[in-house]
Each structure stands twice: as structure tokens, then as C-alpha cells.
PDB file of C-alpha atoms in Angstrom:
ATOM      1  CA  MET A 366      -5.637  -2.377   4.843  1.00 95.00           C
ATOM      2  CA  SER A 367      -4.433  -1.007   8.177  1.00 97.00           C
ATOM      3  CA  TYR A 368      -0.745  -0.193   7.706  1.00 98.00           C
ATOM      4  CA  VAL A 369       2.589  -1.296   6.329  1.00 98.00           C
ATOM      5  CA  ARG A 370       5.622  -2.058   8.489  1.00 98.00           C
ATOM      6  CA  LEU A 371       8.975  -1.172   6.933  1.00 98.00           C
ATOM      7  CA  SER A 372      12.536  -0.951   8.232  1.00 98.00           C
ATOM      8  CA  ALA A 373      15.110   1.847   7.874  1.00 98.00           C
ATOM      9  CA  PRO A 374      18.421   2.809   9.520  1.00 98.00           C
ATOM     10  CA  ASP A 375      17.419   6.461  10.067  1.00 98.00           C
ATOM     11  CA  LEU A 376      13.978   7.197  11.533  1.00 98.00           C
ATOM     12  CA  GLY A 377      14.488  10.948  11.194  1.00 98.00           C
ATOM     13  CA  ARG A 378      15.054  10.762   7.433  1.00 98.00           C
ATOM     14  CA  MET A 379      12.035   8.492   7.040  1.00 98.00           C
ATOM     15  CA  GLN A 380       9.863  10.855   9.089  1.00 98.00           C
ATOM     16  CA  ALA A 381      10.914  13.808   6.933  1.00 98.00           C
ATOM     17  CA  PHE A 382      10.098  11.867   3.756  1.00 98.00           C
ATOM     18  CA  LEU A 383       6.685  10.762   5.044  1.00 98.00           C
ATOM     19  CA  GLU A 384       5.773  14.252   6.247  1.00 98.00           C
ATOM     20  CA  ASP A 385       6.566  15.620   2.781  1.00 98.00           C
ATOM     21  CA  PHE A 386       4.559  12.710   1.342  1.00 98.00           C
ATOM     22  CA  GLY A 387       1.513  13.812   3.352  1.00 97.00           C
ATOM     23  CA  MET A 388       1.492  11.989   6.703  1.00 98.00           C
ATOM     24  CA  VAL A 389       1.542  13.252  10.286  1.00 98.00           C
ATOM     25  CA  LEU A 390       3.580  11.984  13.236  1.00 98.00           C
ATOM     26  CA  ALA A 391       1.553   9.748  15.557  1.00 98.00           C
ATOM     27  CA  HIS A 392       4.360   8.468  17.808  1.00 98.00           C
ATOM     28  CA  ARG A 393       8.100   7.974  17.725  1.00 97.00           C
ATOM     29  CA  ASP A 394      10.560   6.366  20.098  1.00 96.00           C
ATOM     30  CA  ALA A 395      14.137   5.119  19.797  1.00 96.00           C
ATOM     31  CA  LYS A 396      13.167   1.989  17.866  1.00 96.00           C
ATOM     32  CA  ARG A 397      10.144   2.800  15.721  1.00 97.00           C
ATOM     33  CA  LEU A 398       8.166   5.521  13.990  1.00 98.00           C
ATOM     34  CA  TYR A 399       4.361   5.612  13.619  1.00 98.00           C
ATOM     35  CA  MET A 400       2.773   7.947  11.056  1.00 98.00           C
ATOM     36  CA  ARG A 401      -0.932   8.674  10.531  1.00 98.00           C
ATOM     37  CA  GLY A 402      -3.033  10.389   7.885  1.00 98.00           C
ATOM     38  CA  VAL A 403      -5.925  12.847   8.117  1.00 97.00           C
ATOM     39  CA  GLY A 404      -8.466  10.023   8.599  1.00 96.00           C
ATOM     40  CA  ASP A 405      -9.443   8.221  11.808  1.00 97.00           C
ATOM     41  CA  SER A 406      -6.819   5.456  11.797  1.00 97.00           C
ATOM     42  CA  PRO A 407      -4.326   5.698  14.703  1.00 98.00           C
ATOM     43  CA  PHE A 408      -1.473   5.013  12.247  1.00 98.00           C
ATOM     44  CA  LEU A 409      -0.975   3.984   8.614  1.00 98.00           C
ATOM     45  CA  HIS A 410       2.775   3.441   8.462  1.00 98.00           C
ATOM     46  CA  VAL A 411       5.341   1.921  10.824  1.00 98.00           C
ATOM     47  CA  THR A 412       9.118   2.145  10.399  1.00 98.00           C
ATOM     48  CA  GLU A 413      11.331  -0.076  12.520  1.00 98.00           C
ATOM     49  CA  LEU A 414      14.945   0.920  13.147  1.00 98.00           C
ATOM     50  CA  GLY A 415      17.114  -1.502  11.196  1.00 97.00           C
ATOM     51  CA  ALA A 416      18.408  -2.461   7.775  1.00 97.00           C
ATOM     52  CA  PRO A 417      16.333  -1.125   4.845  1.00 98.00           C
ATOM     53  CA  GLY A 418      13.509  -3.449   3.879  1.00 97.00           C
ATOM     54  CA  ALA A 419       9.876  -4.489   4.197  1.00 98.00           C
ATOM     55  CA  ILE A 420       8.600  -6.453   7.210  1.00 97.00           C
ATOM     56  CA  SER A 421       4.821  -6.865   7.018  1.00 97.00           C
ATOM     57  CA  PHE A 422       1.434  -5.740   5.717  1.00 97.00           C
ATOM     58  CA  GLY A 423      -1.338  -5.059   8.247  1.00 97.00           C
ATOM     59  CA  TYR A 424      -5.015  -5.819   7.547  1.00 96.00           C
ATOM     60  CA  GLU A 425      -8.087  -4.895   9.594  1.00 95.00           C
ATOM     61  CA  LEU A 426     -10.557  -7.746  10.100  1.00 93.00           C
ATOM     62  CA  SER A 427     -14.211  -6.843   9.580  1.00 85.00           C
ATOM     63  CA  GLU A 428     -15.325  -9.390  12.205  1.00 84.00           C
ATOM     64  CA  GLU A 429     -13.495  -9.837  15.519  1.00 84.00           C
ATOM     65  CA  ALA A 430     -14.507 -13.499  15.549  1.00 81.00           C
ATOM     66  CA  ASP A 431     -12.276 -14.068  12.518  1.00 86.00           C
ATOM     67  CA  LEU A 432      -9.228 -13.444  14.709  1.00 90.00           C
ATOM     68  CA  GLY A 433      -9.757 -16.699  16.587  1.00 88.00           C
ATOM     69  CA  ALA A 434     -10.343 -18.674  13.410  1.00 88.00           C
ATOM     70  CA  LEU A 435      -7.217 -17.331  11.718  1.00 89.00           C
ATOM     71  CA  ALA A 436      -5.163 -17.927  14.869  1.00 90.00           C
ATOM     72  CA  LYS A 437      -5.647 -21.674  14.273  1.00 89.00           C
ATOM     73  CA  LEU A 438      -3.825 -21.585  10.929  1.00 88.00           C
ATOM     74  CA  PRO A 439      -0.510 -23.502  10.900  1.00 84.00           C
ATOM     75  CA  GLU A 440       1.391 -20.341   9.962  1.00 82.00           C
ATOM     76  CA  ALA A 441      -0.145 -18.215  12.770  1.00 89.00           C
ATOM     77  CA  HIS A 442       1.681 -17.030  15.903  1.00 87.00           C
ATOM     78  CA  GLY A 443      -1.330 -16.738  18.216  1.00 87.00           C
ATOM     79  CA  ILE A 444      -3.298 -13.752  19.468  1.00 92.00           C
ATOM     80  CA  GLU A 445      -1.206 -10.814  20.723  1.00 93.00           C
ATOM     81  CA  SER A 446      -1.995  -7.426  22.293  1.00 94.00           C
ATOM     82  CA  PRO A 447       0.746  -5.152  20.932  1.00 93.00           C
ATOM     83  CA  ASP A 448       1.721  -1.907  22.664  1.00 93.00           C
ATOM     84  CA  VAL A 449       0.948   0.416  19.750  1.00 96.00           C
ATOM     85  CA  PRO A 450      -1.074   3.608  19.182  1.00 96.00           C
ATOM     86  CA  GLY A 451      -4.740   2.601  19.173  1.00 96.00           C
ATOM     87  CA  GLY A 452      -4.112  -0.723  20.905  1.00 96.00           C
ATOM     88  CA  GLY A 453      -6.149  -3.687  19.679  1.00 95.00           C
ATOM     89  CA  ARG A 454      -5.293  -7.335  19.121  1.00 95.00           C
ATOM     90  CA  ARG A 455      -3.551  -9.131  16.293  1.00 95.00           C
ATOM     91  CA  ILE A 456      -2.249 -12.381  14.967  1.00 95.00           C
ATOM     92  CA  ARG A 457       0.828 -12.740  12.786  1.00 95.00           C
ATOM     93  CA  LEU A 458       1.378 -15.277  10.050  1.00 94.00           C
ATOM     94  CA  ARG A 459       3.767 -15.742   7.138  1.00 94.00           C
ATOM     95  CA  ASP A 460       2.835 -16.133   3.491  1.00 94.00           C
ATOM     96  CA  PRO A 461       4.506 -18.694   1.164  1.00 93.00           C
ATOM     97  CA  ASN A 462       7.407 -16.289   0.538  1.00 94.00           C
ATOM     98  CA  GLY A 463       8.178 -15.821   4.234  1.00 92.00           C
ATOM     99  CA  PHE A 464       6.612 -12.350   4.380  1.00 94.00           C
ATOM    100  CA  TRP A 465       4.772 -11.376   7.574  1.00 95.00           C
ATOM    101  CA  LEU A 466       1.105 -10.390   7.651  1.00 96.00           C
ATOM    102  CA  GLU A 467      -0.573  -8.758  10.652  1.00 96.00           C
ATOM    103  CA  LEU A 468      -4.318  -9.252  11.078  1.00 96.00           C
ATOM    104  CA  VAL A 469      -5.701  -6.750  13.557  1.00 96.00           C
ATOM    105  CA  THR A 470      -8.965  -5.932  15.294  1.00 95.00           C
ATOM    106  CA  GLY A 471     -10.247  -3.667  18.063  1.00 94.00           C
ATOM    107  CA  ARG A 472      -8.041  -0.664  17.309  1.00 95.00           C
ATOM    108  CA  GLU A 473      -9.304   2.610  18.768  1.00 96.00           C
ATOM    109  CA  ARG A 474     -10.016   5.274  16.181  1.00 96.00           C
ATOM    110  CA  VAL A 475      -8.733   8.853  16.440  1.00 97.00           C
ATOM    111  CA  ALA A 476     -10.329  12.172  15.559  1.00 97.00           C
ATOM    112  CA  PRO A 477      -9.902  13.001  11.845  1.00 96.00           C
ATOM    113  CA  LEU A 478      -7.932  16.118  11.016  1.00 95.00           C
ATOM    114  CA  PRO A 479      -9.803  19.068   9.436  1.00 89.00           C
ATOM    115  CA  SER A 480     -10.366  18.883   5.689  1.00 83.00           C
ATOM    116  CA  ARG A 481      -8.596  21.278   3.347  1.00 80.00           C
ATOM    117  CA  VAL A 482     -11.226  23.476   1.720  1.00 76.00           C
ATOM    118  CA  LEU A 483     -10.071  25.516  -1.265  1.00 75.00           C
ATOM    119  CA  VAL A 484     -11.602  28.930  -0.596  1.00 79.00           C
ATOM    120  CA  ARG A 485      -9.840  31.977  -1.975  1.00 80.00           C
ATOM    121  CA  GLY A 486      -9.483  34.740   0.569  1.00 79.00           C
ATOM    122  CA  PRO A 487      -9.094  38.487  -0.070  1.00 86.00           C
ATOM    123  CA  GLU A 488      -5.339  38.087  -0.552  1.00 80.00           C
ATOM    124  CA  GLY A 489      -5.387  34.544  -1.967  1.00 77.00           C
ATOM    125  CA  GLU A 490      -4.808  32.885  -5.323  1.00 77.00           C
ATOM    126  CA  SER A 491      -5.750  29.652  -7.090  1.00 73.00           C
ATOM    127  CA  ARG A 492      -3.000  27.401  -5.820  1.00 72.00           C
ATOM    128  CA  SER A 493      -2.188  25.492  -2.667  1.00 74.00           C
ATOM    129  CA  LEU A 494       1.316  24.887  -1.394  1.00 82.00           C
ATOM    130  CA  GLY A 495       2.436  22.066   0.850  1.00 90.00           C
ATOM    131  CA  PRO A 496       2.213  18.265   0.894  1.00 95.00           C
ATOM    132  CA  ALA A 497      -0.672  16.117  -0.230  1.00 96.00           C
ATOM    133  CA  ARG A 498      -3.124  14.980   2.453  1.00 96.00           C
ATOM    134  CA  VAL A 499      -3.024  11.227   2.936  1.00 98.00           C
ATOM    135  CA  VAL A 500      -6.362   9.785   4.100  1.00 97.00           C
ATOM    136  CA  ARG A 501      -5.823   6.023   4.286  1.00 97.00           C
ATOM    137  CA  ILE A 502      -3.706   3.147   3.103  1.00 98.00           C
ATOM    138  CA  ALA A 503      -5.348   1.650   0.013  1.00 97.00           C
ATOM    139  CA  HIS A 504      -3.353  -1.373  -1.143  1.00 97.00           C
ATOM    140  CA  THR A 505       0.046  -2.926  -1.612  1.00 97.00           C
ATOM    141  CA  ALA A 506       1.774  -4.648  -4.518  1.00 97.00           C
ATOM    142  CA  TYR A 507       3.992  -7.641  -3.968  1.00 96.00           C
ATOM    143  CA  ALA A 508       6.470  -9.368  -6.278  1.00 97.00           C
ATOM    144  CA  THR A 509       7.133 -13.103  -6.090  1.00 97.00           C
ATOM    145  CA  PRO A 510       8.884 -15.745  -8.199  1.00 97.00           C
ATOM    146  CA  ASN A 511       6.104 -18.175  -7.145  1.00 96.00           C
ATOM    147  CA  LEU A 512       3.128 -16.258  -8.513  1.00 97.00           C
ATOM    148  CA  ALA A 513       0.536 -19.024  -8.941  1.00 96.00           C
ATOM    149  CA  ASP A 514       1.151 -20.519  -5.488  1.00 96.00           C
ATOM    150  CA  THR A 515       1.100 -17.090  -3.852  1.00 97.00           C
ATOM    151  CA  ILE A 516      -2.170 -16.079  -5.547  1.00 97.00           C
ATOM    152  CA  GLY A 517      -3.763 -19.362  -4.457  1.00 97.00           C
ATOM    153  CA  TRP A 518      -2.629 -18.950  -0.851  1.00 96.00           C
ATOM    154  CA  TYR A 519      -3.977 -15.389  -0.505  1.00 96.00           C
ATOM    155  CA  GLN A 520      -7.316 -16.351  -2.038  1.00 97.00           C
ATOM    156  CA  ARG A 521      -7.733 -19.479   0.113  1.00 94.00           C
ATOM    157  CA  THR A 522      -6.603 -17.803   3.330  1.00 92.00           C
ATOM    158  CA  PHE A 523      -8.513 -14.523   3.072  1.00 92.00           C
ATOM    159  CA  GLY A 524     -11.287 -15.228   0.576  1.00 94.00           C
ATOM    160  CA  LEU A 525      -9.973 -12.620  -1.854  1.00 97.00           C
ATOM    161  CA  LEU A 526     -11.578 -12.332  -5.280  1.00 98.00           C
ATOM    162  CA  PRO A 527      -9.614 -11.927  -8.534  1.00 97.00           C
ATOM    163  CA  THR A 528     -10.394  -8.635 -10.259  1.00 97.00           C
ATOM    164  CA  ASP A 529      -8.101  -8.505 -13.308  1.00 95.00           C
ATOM    165  CA  GLU A 530      -5.316 -10.805 -14.468  1.00 95.00           C
ATOM    166  CA  LEU A 531      -2.488  -9.631 -16.730  1.00 93.00           C
ATOM    167  CA  PHE A 532      -0.693 -11.796 -19.259  1.00 92.00           C
ATOM    168  CA  VAL A 533       1.887 -11.322 -22.009  1.00 89.00           C
ATOM    169  CA  GLY A 534       1.490 -13.278 -25.246  1.00 88.00           C
ATOM    170  CA  ASP A 535      -0.385 -16.456 -24.308  1.00 90.00           C
ATOM    171  CA  GLN A 536      -2.949 -16.472 -21.472  1.00 90.00           C
ATOM    172  CA  SER A 537      -0.815 -19.014 -19.618  1.00 91.00           C
ATOM    173  CA  ASN A 538       1.991 -16.432 -19.324  1.00 92.00           C
ATOM    174  CA  VAL A 539       0.468 -14.638 -16.333  1.00 94.00           C
ATOM    175  CA  ILE A 540       2.561 -11.794 -14.948  1.00 94.00           C
ATOM    176  CA  GLY A 541       0.192 -10.411 -12.311  1.00 95.00           C
ATOM    177  CA  GLN A 542      -3.223 -10.508 -10.715  1.00 97.00           C
ATOM    178  CA  PHE A 543      -5.226  -7.872  -8.834  1.00 97.00           C
ATOM    179  CA  ASN A 544      -7.282  -9.168  -5.902  1.00 98.00           C
ATOM    180  CA  ARG A 545     -10.054  -7.445  -3.945  1.00 98.00           C
ATOM    181  CA  VAL A 546     -11.893  -8.183  -0.722  1.00 97.00           C
ATOM    182  CA  ASP A 547     -15.238  -9.998  -0.834  1.00 96.00           C
ATOM    183  CA  ARG A 548     -17.902  -7.943   0.951  1.00 95.00           C
ATOM    184  CA  GLY A 549     -20.859  -9.287  -1.017  1.00 96.00           C
ATOM    185  CA  ASP A 550     -22.933  -6.438  -2.450  1.00 97.00           C
ATOM    186  CA  GLN A 551     -20.888  -3.800  -0.637  1.00 97.00           C
ATOM    187  CA  LEU A 552     -18.678  -1.741  -2.939  1.00 97.00           C
ATOM    188  CA  VAL A 553     -14.925  -2.118  -2.521  1.00 97.00           C
ATOM    189  CA  ASP A 554     -11.703  -0.931  -4.170  1.00 96.00           C
ATOM    190  CA  HIS A 555     -10.421  -2.496  -7.393  1.00 96.00           C
ATOM    191  CA  HIS A 556      -7.774  -4.320  -5.352  1.00 96.00           C
ATOM    192  CA  VAL A 557      -6.364  -4.653  -1.864  1.00 97.00           C
ATOM    193  CA  ILE A 558      -3.248  -6.427  -3.151  1.00 97.00           C
ATOM    194  CA  PHE A 559      -1.564  -6.771  -6.543  1.00 97.00           C
ATOM    195  CA  LEU A 560       0.579  -9.890  -6.863  1.00 98.00           C
ATOM    196  CA  LEU A 561       3.087  -9.817  -9.701  1.00 96.00           C
ATOM    197  CA  ARG A 562       5.809 -12.064 -11.035  1.00 96.00           C
ATOM    198  CA  GLY A 563       9.337 -11.040 -10.095  1.00 94.00           C
ATOM    199  CA  GLN A 564      12.787 -12.530  -9.879  1.00 93.00           C
ATOM    200  CA  ARG A 565      12.707 -12.296  -6.083  1.00 94.00           C
ATOM    201  CA  ALA A 566      10.053 -11.793  -3.441  1.00 96.00           C
ATOM    202  CA  GLY A 567       9.599  -8.302  -2.069  1.00 97.00           C
ATOM    203  CA  MET A 568       7.309  -5.295  -1.729  1.00 98.00           C
ATOM    204  CA  HIS A 569       6.750  -3.528  -5.026  1.00 98.00           C
ATOM    205  CA  HIS A 570       4.945  -0.525  -3.554  1.00 98.00           C
ATOM    206  CA  VAL A 571       2.536   0.672  -0.890  1.00 98.00           C
ATOM    207  CA  SER A 572      -0.332   2.917  -1.970  1.00 98.00           C
ATOM    208  CA  TYR A 573      -2.015   5.728  -0.038  1.00 98.00           C
ATOM    209  CA  GLN A 574      -5.282   7.403  -0.961  1.00 97.00           C
ATOM    210  CA  VAL A 575      -5.212  11.196  -0.869  1.00 97.00           C
ATOM    211  CA  GLU A 576      -8.049  13.553  -0.004  1.00 94.00           C
ATOM    212  CA  GLY A 577      -8.769  14.642  -3.574  1.00 92.00           C
ATOM    213  CA  VAL A 578      -7.320  14.458  -7.055  1.00 93.00           C
ATOM    214  CA  ASP A 579      -5.788  17.929  -6.586  1.00 92.00           C
ATOM    215  CA  ASP A 580      -3.632  16.412  -3.833  1.00 94.00           C
ATOM    216  CA  ILE A 581      -1.844  14.303  -6.441  1.00 96.00           C
ATOM    217  CA  PHE A 582      -0.657  17.551  -8.039  1.00 94.00           C
ATOM    218  CA  PHE A 583      -0.064  19.428  -4.765  1.00 92.00           C
ATOM    219  CA  GLY A 584       1.977  16.445  -3.661  1.00 96.00           C
ATOM    220  CA  TYR A 585       3.974  16.282  -6.882  1.00 97.00           C
ATOM    221  CA  ASP A 586       4.961  19.952  -6.625  1.00 96.00           C
ATOM    222  CA  HIS A 587       5.874  19.671  -2.948  1.00 97.00           C
ATOM    223  CA  MET A 588       7.884  16.475  -3.303  1.00 97.00           C
ATOM    224  CA  THR A 589       9.699  17.855  -6.350  1.00 97.00           C
ATOM    225  CA  HIS A 590      10.628  21.065  -4.534  1.00 96.00           C
ATOM    226  CA  ARG A 591      11.997  18.959  -1.674  1.00 96.00           C
ATOM    227  CA  SER A 592      14.123  16.953  -4.177  1.00 97.00           C
ATOM    228  CA  HIS A 593      12.628  13.550  -3.386  1.00 98.00           C
ATOM    229  CA  ASP A 594      13.213  10.597  -5.720  1.00 98.00           C
ATOM    230  CA  HIS A 595      10.414  10.498  -8.299  1.00 98.00           C
ATOM    231  CA  VAL A 596       9.792   7.139 -10.012  1.00 97.00           C
ATOM    232  CA  ARG A 597       6.692   7.435 -12.195  1.00 94.00           C
ATOM    233  CA  GLY A 598       3.695   9.703 -12.867  1.00 91.00           C
ATOM    234  CA  ILE A 599       1.543  11.632 -12.761  1.00 93.00           C
ATOM    235  CA  GLY A 600      -0.546   9.154 -14.766  1.00 90.00           C
ATOM    236  CA  ARG A 601      -3.631   6.981 -14.826  1.00 89.00           C
ATOM    237  CA  HIS A 602      -3.940   3.229 -14.435  1.00 87.00           C
ATOM    238  CA  ALA A 603      -6.597   2.103 -16.907  1.00 82.00           C
ATOM    239  CA  LEU A 604      -7.566  -0.728 -14.545  1.00 85.00           C
ATOM    240  CA  GLY A 605      -9.413   0.734 -11.571  1.00 84.00           C
ATOM    241  CA  SER A 606      -9.522   4.244 -13.052  1.00 88.00           C
ATOM    242  CA  GLN A 607      -6.710   5.248 -10.720  1.00 91.00           C
ATOM    243  CA  ILE A 608      -4.711   8.482 -10.824  1.00 94.00           C
ATOM    244  CA  PHE A 609      -1.215   7.757  -9.538  1.00 95.00           C
ATOM    245  CA  ASP A 610       2.194   9.178  -8.693  1.00 96.00           C
ATOM    246  CA  TYR A 611       5.099   7.068  -7.371  1.00 97.00           C
ATOM    247  CA  TRP A 612       7.938   8.152  -5.084  1.00 98.00           C
ATOM    248  CA  MET A 613      10.897   6.260  -3.612  1.00 98.00           C
ATOM    249  CA  SER A 614      11.787   6.662   0.036  1.00 98.00           C
ATOM    250  CA  PRO A 615      15.434   7.362   0.958  1.00 98.00           C
ATOM    251  CA  PHE A 616      15.708   3.604   1.607  1.00 98.00           C
ATOM    252  CA  GLU A 617      14.380   2.247  -1.720  1.00 97.00           C
ATOM    253  CA  GLN A 618      10.774   1.611  -0.651  1.00 98.00           C
ATOM    254  CA  MET A 619       8.247   2.800  -3.225  1.00 98.00           C
ATOM    255  CA  HIS A 620       5.199   4.818  -2.072  1.00 98.00           C
ATOM    256  CA  GLU A 621       2.235   5.801  -4.238  1.00 98.00           C
ATOM    257  CA  HIS A 622      -0.164   8.737  -4.096  1.00 98.00           C
ATOM    258  CA  TRP A 623      -3.457   7.290  -5.344  1.00 96.00           C
ATOM    259  CA  ILE A 624      -7.105   8.065  -5.911  1.00 96.00           C
ATOM    260  CA  SER A 625      -9.604   5.860  -7.720  1.00 94.00           C
ATOM    261  CA  HIS A 626     -13.104   6.248  -9.137  1.00 88.00           C
ATOM    262  CA  GLU A 627     -14.031   2.623  -9.905  1.00 93.00           C
ATOM    263  CA  LYS A 628     -15.721   0.392  -7.327  1.00 96.00           C
ATOM    264  CA  LEU A 629     -16.626  -3.289  -7.496  1.00 97.00           C
ATOM    265  CA  ASN A 630     -18.654  -5.847  -5.562  1.00 97.00           C
ATOM    266  CA  ALA A 631     -18.652  -9.642  -5.471  1.00 97.00           C
ATOM    267  CA  ALA A 632     -20.625  -9.818  -8.739  1.00 97.00           C
ATOM    268  CA  SER A 633     -18.187  -7.675 -10.740  1.00 97.00           C
ATOM    269  CA  ARG A 634     -16.661  -9.361 -13.767  1.00 96.00           C
ATOM    270  CA  PHE A 635     -13.197 -10.938 -13.716  1.00 96.00           C
ATOM    271  CA  ASN A 636     -11.100 -10.037 -16.784  1.00 93.00           C
ATOM    272  CA  ARG A 637      -7.953 -11.517 -18.318  1.00 93.00           C
ATOM    273  CA  ILE A 638      -6.093  -8.741 -20.085  1.00 90.00           C
ATOM    274  CA  GLN A 639      -3.220  -8.960 -22.547  1.00 88.00           C
ATOM    275  CA  ILE A 640      -0.610  -6.272 -22.062  1.00 82.00           C
ATOM    276  CA  GLY A 641       2.677  -5.349 -23.665  1.00 71.00           C
ATOM    277  CA  GLU A 642       6.163  -5.992 -22.343  1.00 57.00           C
ATOM    278  CA  GLY A 643       7.099  -3.871 -19.360  1.00 49.00           C
ATOM    279  CA  MET A 644       3.495  -3.624 -18.099  1.00 51.00           C
ATOM    280  CA  SER A 645       2.695  -1.095 -20.838  1.00 49.00           C
ATOM    281  CA  TYR A 646      -1.093  -1.000 -20.551  1.00 54.00           C
ATOM    282  CA  ASP A 647      -1.673   2.192 -18.573  1.00 61.00           C
ATOM    283  CA  THR A 648      -2.438   5.656 -19.837  1.00 64.00           C
ATOM    284  CA  GLY A 649       0.681   7.776 -20.263  1.00 63.00           C
ATOM    285  CA  GLU A 650       4.326   6.917 -20.571  1.00 72.00           C
ATOM    286  CA  LYS A 651       5.776   3.408 -20.596  1.00 79.00           C
ATOM    287  CA  PRO A 652       6.847   2.428 -17.057  1.00 86.00           C
ATOM    288  CA  PRO A 653      10.591   2.837 -16.426  1.00 90.00           C
ATOM    289  CA  GLU A 654      12.636  -0.306 -15.871  1.00 91.00           C
ATOM    290  CA  ARG A 655      13.200   0.485 -12.185  1.00 94.00           C
ATOM    291  CA  PHE A 656       9.416   0.526 -11.679  1.00 93.00           C
ATOM    292  CA  VAL A 657       8.898  -2.848 -13.362  1.00 91.00           C
ATOM    293  CA  LYS A 658      11.741  -4.550 -11.463  1.00 93.00           C
ATOM    294  CA  GLN A 659      11.126  -2.924  -8.071  1.00 96.00           C
ATOM    295  CA  ALA A 660      11.068  -5.341  -5.089  1.00 96.00           C
ATOM    296  CA  THR A 661      12.055  -4.113  -1.614  1.00 97.00           C
ATOM    297  CA  GLN A 662      13.724  -7.001   0.180  1.00 96.00           C
ATOM    298  CA  ILE A 663      12.020  -8.876   3.015  1.00 96.00           C
ATOM    299  CA  VAL A 664      13.686  -8.446   6.411  1.00 96.00           C
ATOM    300  CA  GLU A 665      13.150 -10.404   9.617  1.00 93.00           C
ATOM    301  CA  TRP A 666      10.614  -9.521  12.278  1.00 94.00           C
ATOM    302  CA  PRO A 667      12.248  -7.118  14.780  1.00 92.00           C
ATOM    303  CA  ALA A 668      12.508  -7.930  18.467  1.00 87.00           C
ATOM    304  CA  GLY A 669       9.893  -6.204  20.589  1.00 84.00           C
ATOM    305  CA  ALA A 670       7.582  -5.190  17.728  1.00 85.00           C
TER     306      ALA A 670
END
């Protein structure tokens, strides 16, 4: 993944939330806000000025030649050269739910920020204050009332592989599927997108990998002290061996601190897994109802973006 593009009526409030979450300002003007992490991506998060919502998910293509091939899809809007930090080229297309996807290539990388090394000085102690350190965007989760059609479209269009499928009761009662990228023998994350059944289409959450597992706890303390809206965690997703913590932005867009220790390749086994009502399969507490039903509404593409 490259970034997520959201929408909010107050860029200052969103910037404050994202800085406490662990990002750094890359660029801001009157209409949009770009935030980066400590890695080499020019930005990981875009906020457009407008009504609260979700606009698009951005994906980096591994081969520039794929841009031309994808530009020929019926849903595509041709090759563009957006005026954004890092430059590059992109195409835009819409999924079966009307949600925008941005497929990008040729973005210039930036210098990573220095790592946080925990070394106790002469006057120090064994704790670190301040926000977590976000490294990269890891994945998104997306709710849809048309789950089977949406899964099929993402797999056909991008060659995604199913990792784990969740069902309640009978195997035909599928409530979600994790999908990963196909890089052959190369190791990849458990999923790049989680598609789940919901009453309406919308973004469930966007997930950001932090520098180390300690950052999950640094981040929790910092976000709590700043009185941000905590949704769920700290806990562990059994699938993917992922340590997580979920926070809601001031505009009802859920963001996850995440770090994972399981990797897969194209030969990794696909599993169908029976879970309890309310997605109760993870380690820790049962997910709250607001987590299960979360779906940030889709908003239209903004002029000039």
C-alpha cells in the first residue's frame, strides 16, 4: 500500500490527531494535508478538506509497465501526473461499490527519519514518552454488502491471493476474507486488504505498521493522555500474529497501530475458519459493537486532487 485518502472538515484537527498517532507533516495547503512516517515514503496519509469520509486507497505497482495495462480497464480514468509530494504517475479506477483506488508508480523516495534507540543515559529511566513511530501503511479493511462480488473483483483485477476466510455457522455464511499480494516466493504480509460483510460499503479501518512492538504501548499511553477516542486493544489478532490497537479520528475514521510477525508467500495455505458472532476469534476481549459495525462512508472524488 502507498496511502489512504480521507476527507475531513478541519485539517488542523486531523493533523493534531495524526501527529499524536505517530506521523509527521509532509505538506499542507488550504485544501489538503499530507502526512508521512519515519520510512522513505513521501506520504502515507492524505486528508482532503470536505465532509467526513473515505475517498480512496492508494497502491504502489511493483512494475511500471502494469500502469499501462491497468489504464485499459473499463473503470480506469487514464494515466495522470498528480502534483503531490514525491510526484509519480497514477491511474484511478472504481471498485464495484463505487470506491476509488489509486494505482501509483515512479514516486520519489525521501530520507528515512532516525530510528529511536532505547539507550538509558546517566539521568534516564526505562520508559519512553511521546507518540508511536509509524513506519508504513500496511493494509486496509473494507466493508461491503456485496462481499462475494467484491472479493472476486479485487482478485481478478489485482491478482490477489486469499489468505484466510471467516465464516459463522455454515461455511457458506462467509463474513470476511483476507487477501494478500502475489509475489511468488517472496514473503509478504498476511493481507493487504480485508474485505468484510457489512450493511453498507465503507472503510472499516486503515492500518499502520509501527517501528517496534514497544511503539504499540508508547502510542497507547500517548494517545490516552491526549484524550483520543480509543476503540479496541491492545490485543493480538490470531490470524497473522498481529499486535493491534485501534483509534478513531475526530471524524469517525478508524486507524490501527499494527505490527505482525507472520509472513506468507504464494505457496502458503488458504484456510477457512469458523468464528463466533461478533468476530470473536482474536486473543483478548470480544470486539465492541462499534468495531464490528464500523464503516466510514464513501465520499466523492474532490476537485483538483
